[in-house]
Amino acid sequence: MKIDTICVLGAGNMGNGIAQVGACAGYNIILFDIASLQLEKAKATIQKSLTKLEEKKKLSAPASQILSAIKFTSTLTDVKTSQFVIEAATERRDLKFKLFKDLDEMMAKDVVLATNTSSISITEIASHTRRAEKVAGMHFMNPVPIMLLVEGIRGLATSDEAFSTVRTVAEKMGKTFIEAKDAPGFAVNRILMPMINEAFFALNENLASAKDIDQAMKLGCNFPMGPLELADFVGIDVCLFVCEILHRDLGDSKYRPSPLMRKYVEAGWFGRKTGRGVYTY
Ligand code: CAA
């Protein structure tokens, strides 16, 4: 099926980034969110990012033209006009299961339904539809306009055809596509989250200060951000959620979340988005 219009479900940080790179790649985008305030914020974020990229001559069309390819909507029927869906809603199992059930009922039978989940089983999400062969993981990295990777994940029933569609869309968006198994954390978070978790254990043990732990990894390993800074950037609540899934589903105590990480989440110190995490913003 020819794909002209892509629906991105959820206008949060990941959703608006995906909508932006999709529009930059020449797709018409339907960016759906139930909250109109979230859509307004998404529009402002995309505008700001496109302006930056335009100043650096990194856009192939004027920013205003790219922005006009995105329809910001809270009307569910708008979603039906798309030939490919990328779900980027809040990382909650019940919410995603319900969304996929509804999408399955609403969308044309041949539409591929991709999910940007960072940790929930693709096979389980697909089981809430009657088109499991057309459901796949399409995991973007934050900040989406800058990060080059998309991690593709096949559920147990994902067809070669649907997976190849996901790859084609990701590559058209300028991303490098890797394939990971439908196992807890896939590839990126299976490796990244234990490192971030270990940094919280180290901080709790006063191994070094937060700033020095981050400097160690930045200057010692050439990471763009230290692990604690990155936890604040991703959201400590998100990190805890993924660590809990790794621990539960892999069943190995080496994945147990650091009590300090849990304490930050209990305090509502989620990182940049709440103004306080390991650091204060
Ligand atoms: N749109 C457009 N441009 C952007 C941008 C955006 N959204 N975000 C950053 N930039 C640009 C900046 O304008 C800047 O451009 P110049 O160099 O031309 O000035 C450049 O990117 C670098 O940004 P900054 O100067 O603000 O800061 P920085 O050098 O520290 O880079 C960063 C910021 C790109 C985020 C970098 O720190 C980085 O790569 N950090 C690691 C990010 C990472 O690991 N992400 C993956 C997280 S894991 C995940 O997402 C998966 C999951 O499931 C949790």
Tab-separated table of C-alpha atoms in Angstrom, residues 1 6-7 58 77 142 199 210 234 244:
chain	number	residue	atom	x	y	z
A	1	MET	CA	0.000	0.000	0.000
A	6	ILE	CA	0.822	8.754	8.748
A	7	CYS	CA	-1.047	9.065	11.999
A	58	LYS	CA	19.230	21.301	7.528
A	77	THR	CA	-12.234	10.264	12.705
A	142	ASN	CA	14.797	11.103	22.368
A	199	ALA	CA	24.692	4.988	38.396
A	210	ALA	CA	26.330	12.998	40.882
A	234	VAL	CA	14.504	10.575	29.757
A	244	GLU	CA	10.852	-2.910	36.826
